Short mmCIF file of C-alpha atoms in Angstrom, two decimals:
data_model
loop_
_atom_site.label_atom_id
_atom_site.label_comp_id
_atom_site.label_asym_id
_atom_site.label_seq_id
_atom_site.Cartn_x
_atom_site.Cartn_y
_atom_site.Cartn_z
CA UNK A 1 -94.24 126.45 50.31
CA UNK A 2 -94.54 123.23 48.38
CA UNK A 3 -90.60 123.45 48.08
CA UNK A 4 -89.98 123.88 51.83
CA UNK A 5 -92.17 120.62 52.47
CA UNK A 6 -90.41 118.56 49.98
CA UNK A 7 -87.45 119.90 51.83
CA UNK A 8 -88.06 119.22 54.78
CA UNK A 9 -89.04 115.87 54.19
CA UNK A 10 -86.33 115.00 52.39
CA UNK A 11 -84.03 116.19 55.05
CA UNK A 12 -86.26 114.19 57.49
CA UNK A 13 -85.21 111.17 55.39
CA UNK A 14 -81.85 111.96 54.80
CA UNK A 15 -81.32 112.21 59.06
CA UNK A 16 -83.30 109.04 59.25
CA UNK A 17 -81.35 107.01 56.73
CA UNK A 18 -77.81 108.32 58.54
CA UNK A 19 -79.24 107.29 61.87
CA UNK A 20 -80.18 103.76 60.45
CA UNK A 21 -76.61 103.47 59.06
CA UNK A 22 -74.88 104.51 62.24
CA UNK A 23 -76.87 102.52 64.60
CA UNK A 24 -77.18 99.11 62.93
CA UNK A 25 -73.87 98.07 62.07
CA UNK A 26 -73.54 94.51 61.84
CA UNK A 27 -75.89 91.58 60.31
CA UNK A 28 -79.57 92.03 60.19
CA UNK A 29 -81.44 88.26 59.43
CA UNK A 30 -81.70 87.95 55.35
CA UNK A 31 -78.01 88.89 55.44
CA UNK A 32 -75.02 86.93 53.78
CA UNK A 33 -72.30 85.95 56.70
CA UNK A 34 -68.93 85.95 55.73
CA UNK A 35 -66.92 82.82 56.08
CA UNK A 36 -63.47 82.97 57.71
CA UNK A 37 -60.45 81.36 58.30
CA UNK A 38 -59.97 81.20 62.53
CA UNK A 39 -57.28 78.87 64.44
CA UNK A 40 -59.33 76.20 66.79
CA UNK A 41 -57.89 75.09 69.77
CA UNK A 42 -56.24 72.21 67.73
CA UNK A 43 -53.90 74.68 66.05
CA UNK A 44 -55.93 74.33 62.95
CA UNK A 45 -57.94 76.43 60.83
CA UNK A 46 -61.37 76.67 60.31
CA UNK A 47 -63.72 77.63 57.88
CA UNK A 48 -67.07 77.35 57.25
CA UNK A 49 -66.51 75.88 53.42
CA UNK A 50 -64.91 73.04 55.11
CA UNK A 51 -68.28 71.55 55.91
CA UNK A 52 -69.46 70.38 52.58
CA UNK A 53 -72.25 68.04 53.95
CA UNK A 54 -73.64 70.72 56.37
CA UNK A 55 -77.14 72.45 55.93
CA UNK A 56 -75.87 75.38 57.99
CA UNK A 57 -74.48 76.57 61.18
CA UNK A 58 -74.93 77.60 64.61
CA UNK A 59 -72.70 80.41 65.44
CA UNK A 60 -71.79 81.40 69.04
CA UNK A 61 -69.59 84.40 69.68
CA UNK A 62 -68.76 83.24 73.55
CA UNK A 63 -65.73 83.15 76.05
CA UNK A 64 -64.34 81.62 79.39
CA UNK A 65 -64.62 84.38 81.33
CA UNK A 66 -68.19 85.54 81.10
CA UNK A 67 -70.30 84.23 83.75
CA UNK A 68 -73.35 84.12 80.88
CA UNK A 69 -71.41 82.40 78.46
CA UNK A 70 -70.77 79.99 81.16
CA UNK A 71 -73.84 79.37 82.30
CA UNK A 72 -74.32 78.20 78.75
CA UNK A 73 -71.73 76.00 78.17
CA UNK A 74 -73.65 72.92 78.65
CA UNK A 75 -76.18 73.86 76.52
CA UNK A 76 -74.51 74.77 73.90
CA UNK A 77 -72.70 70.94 73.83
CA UNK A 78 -75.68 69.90 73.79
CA UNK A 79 -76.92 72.00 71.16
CA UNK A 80 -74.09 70.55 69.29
CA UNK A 81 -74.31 67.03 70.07
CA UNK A 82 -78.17 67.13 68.76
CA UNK A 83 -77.86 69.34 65.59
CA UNK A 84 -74.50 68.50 64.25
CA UNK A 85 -75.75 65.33 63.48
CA UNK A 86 -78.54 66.87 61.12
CA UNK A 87 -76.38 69.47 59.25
CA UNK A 88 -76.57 72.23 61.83
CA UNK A 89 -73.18 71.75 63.88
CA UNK A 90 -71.90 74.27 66.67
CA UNK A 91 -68.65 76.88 65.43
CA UNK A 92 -67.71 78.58 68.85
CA UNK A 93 -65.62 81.83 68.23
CA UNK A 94 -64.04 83.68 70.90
CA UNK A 95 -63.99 87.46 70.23
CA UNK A 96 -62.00 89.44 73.40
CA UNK A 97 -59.04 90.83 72.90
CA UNK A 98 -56.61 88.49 75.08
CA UNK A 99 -54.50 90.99 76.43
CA UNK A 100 -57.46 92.53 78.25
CA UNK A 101 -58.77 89.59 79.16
CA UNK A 102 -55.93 86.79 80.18
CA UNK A 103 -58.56 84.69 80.65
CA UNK A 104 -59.39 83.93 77.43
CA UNK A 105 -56.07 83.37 75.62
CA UNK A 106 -55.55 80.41 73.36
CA UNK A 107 -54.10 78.37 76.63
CA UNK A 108 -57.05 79.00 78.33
CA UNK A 109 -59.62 77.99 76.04
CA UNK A 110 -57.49 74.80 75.57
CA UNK A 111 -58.05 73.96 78.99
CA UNK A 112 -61.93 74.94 79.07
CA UNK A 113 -62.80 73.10 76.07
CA UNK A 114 -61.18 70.03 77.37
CA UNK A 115 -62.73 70.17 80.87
CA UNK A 116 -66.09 70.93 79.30
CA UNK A 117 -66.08 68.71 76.47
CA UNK A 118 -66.47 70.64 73.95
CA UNK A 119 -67.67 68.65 70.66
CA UNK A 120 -67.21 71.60 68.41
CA UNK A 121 -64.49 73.54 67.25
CA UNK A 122 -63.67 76.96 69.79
CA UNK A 123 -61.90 79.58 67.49
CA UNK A 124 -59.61 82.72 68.12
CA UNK A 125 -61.14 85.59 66.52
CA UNK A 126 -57.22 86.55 66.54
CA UNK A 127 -57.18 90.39 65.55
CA UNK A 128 -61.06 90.88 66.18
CA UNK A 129 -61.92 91.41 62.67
CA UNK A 130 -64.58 88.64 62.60
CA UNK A 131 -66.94 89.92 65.75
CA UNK A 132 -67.43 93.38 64.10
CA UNK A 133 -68.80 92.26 61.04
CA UNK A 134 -71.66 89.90 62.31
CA UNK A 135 -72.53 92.33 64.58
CA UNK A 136 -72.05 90.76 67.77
CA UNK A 137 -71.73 93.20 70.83
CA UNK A 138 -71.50 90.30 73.60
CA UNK A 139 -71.12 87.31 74.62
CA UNK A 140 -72.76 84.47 74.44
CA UNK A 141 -74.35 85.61 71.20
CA UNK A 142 -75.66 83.53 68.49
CA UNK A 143 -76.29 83.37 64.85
CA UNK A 144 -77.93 80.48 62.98
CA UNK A 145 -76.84 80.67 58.98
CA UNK A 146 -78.82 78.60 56.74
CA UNK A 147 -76.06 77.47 53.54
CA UNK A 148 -77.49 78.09 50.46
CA UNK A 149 -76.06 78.36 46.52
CA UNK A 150 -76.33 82.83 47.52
CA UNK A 151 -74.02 81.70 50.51
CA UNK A 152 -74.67 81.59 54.54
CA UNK A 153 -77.88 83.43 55.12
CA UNK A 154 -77.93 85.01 58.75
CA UNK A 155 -81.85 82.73 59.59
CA UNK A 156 -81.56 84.16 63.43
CA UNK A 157 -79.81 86.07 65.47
CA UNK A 158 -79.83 85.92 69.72
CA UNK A 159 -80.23 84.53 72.72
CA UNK A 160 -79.99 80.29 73.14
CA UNK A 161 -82.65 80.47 75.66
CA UNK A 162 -85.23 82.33 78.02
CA UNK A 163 -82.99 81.41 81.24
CA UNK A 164 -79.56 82.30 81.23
CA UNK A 165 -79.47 80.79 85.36
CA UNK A 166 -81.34 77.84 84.86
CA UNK A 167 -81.51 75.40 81.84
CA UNK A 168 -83.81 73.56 83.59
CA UNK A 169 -86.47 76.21 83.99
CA UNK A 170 -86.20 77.56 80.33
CA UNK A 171 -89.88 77.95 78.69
CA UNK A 172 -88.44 78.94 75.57
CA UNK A 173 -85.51 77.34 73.30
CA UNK A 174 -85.02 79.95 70.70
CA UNK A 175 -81.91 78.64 68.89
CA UNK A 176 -83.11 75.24 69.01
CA UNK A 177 -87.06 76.37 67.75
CA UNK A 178 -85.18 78.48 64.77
CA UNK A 179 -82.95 75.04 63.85
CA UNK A 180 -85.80 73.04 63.69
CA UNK A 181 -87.88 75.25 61.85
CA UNK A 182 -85.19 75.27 59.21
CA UNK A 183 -84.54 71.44 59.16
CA UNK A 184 -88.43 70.91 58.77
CA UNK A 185 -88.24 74.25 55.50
CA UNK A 186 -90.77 76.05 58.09
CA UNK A 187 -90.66 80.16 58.56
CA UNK A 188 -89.10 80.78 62.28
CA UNK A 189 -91.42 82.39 64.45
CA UNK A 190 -88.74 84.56 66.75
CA UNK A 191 -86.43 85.54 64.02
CA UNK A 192 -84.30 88.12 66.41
CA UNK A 193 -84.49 88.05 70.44
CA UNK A 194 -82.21 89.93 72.71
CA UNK A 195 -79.16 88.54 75.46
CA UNK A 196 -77.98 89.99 77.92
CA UNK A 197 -74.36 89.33 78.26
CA UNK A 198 -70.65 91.02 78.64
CA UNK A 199 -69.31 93.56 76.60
CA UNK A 200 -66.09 91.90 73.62
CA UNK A 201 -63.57 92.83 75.00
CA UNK A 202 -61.12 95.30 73.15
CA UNK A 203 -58.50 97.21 73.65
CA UNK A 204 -59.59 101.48 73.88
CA UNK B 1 -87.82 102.17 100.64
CA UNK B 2 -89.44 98.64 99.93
CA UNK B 3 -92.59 100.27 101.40
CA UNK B 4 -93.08 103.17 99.04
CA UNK B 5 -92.09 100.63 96.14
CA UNK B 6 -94.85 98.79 96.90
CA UNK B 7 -97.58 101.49 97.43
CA UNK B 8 -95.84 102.68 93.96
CA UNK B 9 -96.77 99.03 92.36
CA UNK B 10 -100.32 99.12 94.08
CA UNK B 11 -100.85 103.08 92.93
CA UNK B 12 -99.91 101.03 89.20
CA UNK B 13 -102.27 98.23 89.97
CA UNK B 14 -105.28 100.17 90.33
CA UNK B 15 -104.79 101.88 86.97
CA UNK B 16 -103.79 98.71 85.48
CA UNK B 17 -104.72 95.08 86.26
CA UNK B 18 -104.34 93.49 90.06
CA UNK B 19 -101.46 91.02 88.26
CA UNK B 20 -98.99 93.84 89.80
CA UNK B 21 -99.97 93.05 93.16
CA UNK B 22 -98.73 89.40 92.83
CA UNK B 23 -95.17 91.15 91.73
CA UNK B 24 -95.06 92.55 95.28
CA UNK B 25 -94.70 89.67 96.95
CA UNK B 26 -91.94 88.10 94.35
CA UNK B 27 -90.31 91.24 96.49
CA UNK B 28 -87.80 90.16 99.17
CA UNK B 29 -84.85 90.95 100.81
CA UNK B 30 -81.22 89.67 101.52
CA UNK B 31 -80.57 89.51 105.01
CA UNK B 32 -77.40 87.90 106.34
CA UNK B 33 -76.73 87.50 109.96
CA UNK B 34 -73.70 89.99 110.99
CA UNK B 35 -73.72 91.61 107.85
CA UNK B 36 -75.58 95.52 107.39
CA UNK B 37 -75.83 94.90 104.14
CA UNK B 38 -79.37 94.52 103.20
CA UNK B 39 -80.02 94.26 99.42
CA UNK B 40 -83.83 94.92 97.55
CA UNK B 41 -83.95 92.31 95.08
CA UNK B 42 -86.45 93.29 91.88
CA UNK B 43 -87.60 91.54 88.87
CA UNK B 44 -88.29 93.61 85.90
CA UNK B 45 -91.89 94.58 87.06
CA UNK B 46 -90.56 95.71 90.55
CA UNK B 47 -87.60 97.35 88.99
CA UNK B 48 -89.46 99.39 86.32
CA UNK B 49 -90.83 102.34 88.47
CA UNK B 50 -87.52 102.87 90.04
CA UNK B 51 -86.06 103.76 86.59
CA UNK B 52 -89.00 105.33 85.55
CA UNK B 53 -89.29 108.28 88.58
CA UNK B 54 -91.04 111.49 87.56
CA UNK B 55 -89.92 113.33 90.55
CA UNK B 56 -88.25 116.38 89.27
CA UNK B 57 -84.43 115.07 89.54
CA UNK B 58 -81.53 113.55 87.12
CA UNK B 59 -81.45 109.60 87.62
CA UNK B 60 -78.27 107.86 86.61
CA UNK B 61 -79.04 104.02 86.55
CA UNK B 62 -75.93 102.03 85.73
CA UNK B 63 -76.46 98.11 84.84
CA UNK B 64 -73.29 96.48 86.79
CA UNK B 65 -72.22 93.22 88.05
CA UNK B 66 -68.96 92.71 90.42
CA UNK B 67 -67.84 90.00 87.78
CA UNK B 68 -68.01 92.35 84.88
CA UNK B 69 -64.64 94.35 84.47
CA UNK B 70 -65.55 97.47 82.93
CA UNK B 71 -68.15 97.87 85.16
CA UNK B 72 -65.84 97.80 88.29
CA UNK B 73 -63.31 100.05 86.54
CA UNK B 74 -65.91 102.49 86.15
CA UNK B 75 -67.77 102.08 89.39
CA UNK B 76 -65.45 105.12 91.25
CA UNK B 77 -66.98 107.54 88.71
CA UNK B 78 -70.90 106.51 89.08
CA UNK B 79 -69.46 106.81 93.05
CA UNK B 80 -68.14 110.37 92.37
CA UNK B 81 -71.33 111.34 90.75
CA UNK B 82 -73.07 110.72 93.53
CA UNK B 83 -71.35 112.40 95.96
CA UNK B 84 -70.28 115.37 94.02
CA UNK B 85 -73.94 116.10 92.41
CA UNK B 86 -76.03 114.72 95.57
CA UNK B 87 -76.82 118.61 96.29
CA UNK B 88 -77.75 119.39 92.65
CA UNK B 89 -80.61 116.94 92.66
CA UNK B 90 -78.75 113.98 91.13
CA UNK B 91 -79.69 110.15 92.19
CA UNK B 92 -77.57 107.54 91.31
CA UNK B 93 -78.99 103.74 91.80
CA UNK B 94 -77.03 100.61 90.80
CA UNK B 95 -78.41 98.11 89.40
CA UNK B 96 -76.32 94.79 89.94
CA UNK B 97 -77.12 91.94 88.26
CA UNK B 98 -74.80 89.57 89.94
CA UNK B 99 -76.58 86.16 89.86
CA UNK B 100 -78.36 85.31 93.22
CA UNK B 101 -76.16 83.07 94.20
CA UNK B 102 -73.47 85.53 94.63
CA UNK B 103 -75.48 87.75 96.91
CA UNK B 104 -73.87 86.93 99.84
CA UNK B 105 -70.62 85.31 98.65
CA UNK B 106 -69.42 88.55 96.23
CA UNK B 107 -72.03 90.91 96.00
CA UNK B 108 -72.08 92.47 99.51
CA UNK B 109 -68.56 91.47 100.52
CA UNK B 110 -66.97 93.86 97.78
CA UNK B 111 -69.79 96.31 98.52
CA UNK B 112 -68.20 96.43 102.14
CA UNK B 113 -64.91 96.53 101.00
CA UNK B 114 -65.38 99.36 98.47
CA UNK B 115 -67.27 101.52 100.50
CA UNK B 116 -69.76 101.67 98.04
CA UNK B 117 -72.78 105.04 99.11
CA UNK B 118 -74.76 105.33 95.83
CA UNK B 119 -77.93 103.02 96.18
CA UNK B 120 -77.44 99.41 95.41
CA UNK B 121 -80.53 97.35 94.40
CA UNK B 122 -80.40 93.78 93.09
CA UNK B 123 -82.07 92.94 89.81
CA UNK B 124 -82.75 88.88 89.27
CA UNK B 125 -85.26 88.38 85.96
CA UNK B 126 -84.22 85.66 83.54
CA UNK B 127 -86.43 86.77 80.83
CA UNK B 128 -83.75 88.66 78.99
CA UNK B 129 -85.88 88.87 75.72
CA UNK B 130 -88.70 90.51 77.99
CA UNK B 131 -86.64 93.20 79.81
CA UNK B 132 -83.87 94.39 77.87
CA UNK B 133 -85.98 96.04 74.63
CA UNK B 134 -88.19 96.91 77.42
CA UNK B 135 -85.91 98.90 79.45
CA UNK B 136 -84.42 100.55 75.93
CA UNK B 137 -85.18 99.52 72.55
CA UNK B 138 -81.46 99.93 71.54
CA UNK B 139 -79.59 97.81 73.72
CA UNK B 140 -78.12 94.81 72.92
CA UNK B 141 -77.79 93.44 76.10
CA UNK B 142 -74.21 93.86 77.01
CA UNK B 143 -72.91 94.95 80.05
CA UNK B 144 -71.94 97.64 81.43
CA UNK B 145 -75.17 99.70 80.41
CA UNK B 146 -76.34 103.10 81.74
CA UNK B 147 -79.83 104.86 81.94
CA UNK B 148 -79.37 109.09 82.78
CA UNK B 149 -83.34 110.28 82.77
CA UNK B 150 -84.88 113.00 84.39
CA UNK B 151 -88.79 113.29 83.61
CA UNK B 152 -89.82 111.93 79.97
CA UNK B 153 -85.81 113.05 79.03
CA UNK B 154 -84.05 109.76 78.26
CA UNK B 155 -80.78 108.88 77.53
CA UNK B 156 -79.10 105.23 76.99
CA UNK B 157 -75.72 104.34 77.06
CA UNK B 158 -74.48 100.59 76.09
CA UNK B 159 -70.49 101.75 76.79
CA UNK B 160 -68.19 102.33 79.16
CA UNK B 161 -67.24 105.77 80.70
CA UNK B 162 -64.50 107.58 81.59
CA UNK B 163 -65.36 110.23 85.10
CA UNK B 164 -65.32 113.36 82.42
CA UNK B 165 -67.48 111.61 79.69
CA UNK B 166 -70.23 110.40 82.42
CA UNK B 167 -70.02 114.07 84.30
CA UNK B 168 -70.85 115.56 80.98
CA UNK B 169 -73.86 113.24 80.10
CA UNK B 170 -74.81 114.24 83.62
CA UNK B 171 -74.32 118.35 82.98
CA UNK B 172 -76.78 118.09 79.63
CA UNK B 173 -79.82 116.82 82.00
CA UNK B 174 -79.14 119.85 84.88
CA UNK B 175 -80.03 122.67 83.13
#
């Protein structure tokens, strides 16, 4: 009898690890990030190791194309323009595959970074083989990475805001709450939040 | 419809606290002059009971926008669903989350032009971080999205289907 219990229960945990493994692919926060070597829109490459003087990063999977993402696009230049400056700068990667989505080809992200302004460098995830590994399932979806001597701890991962329609109606900055709580050494309070957004695009 | 939504809320309010009955009247409508097309527009509190019916049938509640891609491509098949399963106790409500603005400039027009029968309801509630663990604990938040329920049997979808895939999620909750 004692037998069949231990079985059981060990079953029970067996099912519930698998589960746990299938479900959460991706980063969880306490997790390394890898770096990565993407094209930006200036035909150059980009890594995160090129940034010796910065404390960490703001990472935004986002796109043209997605009416979220672009209802964030000023905020996140202005998320750049006010954390770059203290060691948290803005890497923008674009995950969609471009042959489903035109929209977002190389060409086209040229153009929207140049009528938007963008102050921070707007990479090709070319071959999709970044996206997967954070985790990211949408867009606009961030992750903040603290640099330490273990590497680029994921600190946050998320939404930028409570008000995807509205910047001027948001009650709660997440991204920029998490930033600061790093630049002042603090714990963040909202670690993980959830955004809606659209689907990367890949190929079936 | 908007009616029984709101005697549903007020049922809710009397178990709960009278902050429900405030929700009501964030209720309103889209009217446009010329146009049939009336839309129910719900924030999360007005849009919880309608994917949370206990009334004996299958409910297939697909997240959509017209915008989104993957949600238009699969559209026809939510459409088929609900025509081909409307006698076998089968309810199909979209949810479109088009942003308000696009009511009347995209929404309707392409629900004229398709020919779109299933229910339509709009949902406009900018506290992501509220609603979407709320409405299921595993979803990310991208779009499209699909709820099939019928009773306390629940099943969540953050994909994309194919007519045979979605038909067969449908089959498991008729028996």
């Amino acid at each position: 009898m004692k037998t069949l219990k231990l079985l059981a229960a060990l079953v029970c945990f067996v099912s519930l690890t698998a589960f746990t493994i299938t479900t959460d692919s991706g980063y969880e926060v306490g997790d390394v990030a890898t770096d990565f070597s993407l094209e930006n829109i200036d035909g150059k490459m980009v890594s995160l190791s090129d940034y010796k003087s910065a404390k960490g990063f703001i990472v935004i999977f986002t796109c043209n194309t997605c009416p979220y993402a672009v209802a964030y696009e000023d905020r996140i230049v202005e998320l750049d323009k006010k954390y770059a400056k203290k060691g948290y700068p803005v890497i923008a990667i674009m995950p969609n595959d471009t042959d489903v989505k035109p929209g977002d080809n190389m060409q086209a992200m040229k153009a929207r970074a140049k009528a938007k302004g963008f102050t921070f460098p707007y990479l090709m995830d070319e071959g999709q083989k970044i996206y997967p590994q954070y985790g990211a399932t949408k867009t606009p979806h961030v992750y903040i990475l603290e640099k330490t001597t273990d590497g680029n701890i994921v600190k946050y991962i998320g939404a930028i805001d409570d008000n995807y329609q509205d910047a001027t109606a948001v009650k709660t900055k997440y991204v920029e709450n998490a930033v600061d709580a790093l630049l002042a050494g603090k714990e963040i309070k909202q670690k993980t939040t959830r955004a809606i957004g659209c689907s990367i695009k890949t190929k079936k | 419809m908007k009616r029984l939504v709101i005697v549903f809320l007020l049922i809710l309010s009397c178990k709960e606290t009278p902050k429900a009955v405030e929700v009501t009247e964030q209720l309103s409508k889209v009217h446009h002059q010329g146009e049939a097309i009336v839309l129910d527009i719900y924030d999360y509190d007005g849009l919880e009971p309608l994917i949370n019916k206990d009334d004996g049938k299958v409910h297939v509640v697909n997240f959509w926008a017209t915008w989104c891609a993957p949600c238009v491509k699969e559209l026809p098949y939510f459409e088929k669903i609900n025509s081909d399963y409307k006698n076998k106790n089968v309810e199909v409500l979209l949810v479109s989350l088009d942003f308000p603005r696009q009511y009347d400039s995209k929404l309707k027009p392409f629900l004229k032009k398709k020919n779109i029968q299933s229910k339509v309801v709009c949902f406009d509630d900018v506290d992501q971080n509220r609603w979407i663990p709320a409405i299921d604990t595993t979803w990310s938040g991208a779009l499209p999205a699909t709820i099939i329920y019928k009773g306390n049997k629940r099943q969540f979808y953050e994909k994309s289907f194919n007519y045979e895939e979605l038909e067969t999620e449908v089959k498991l909750f008729l028996n």
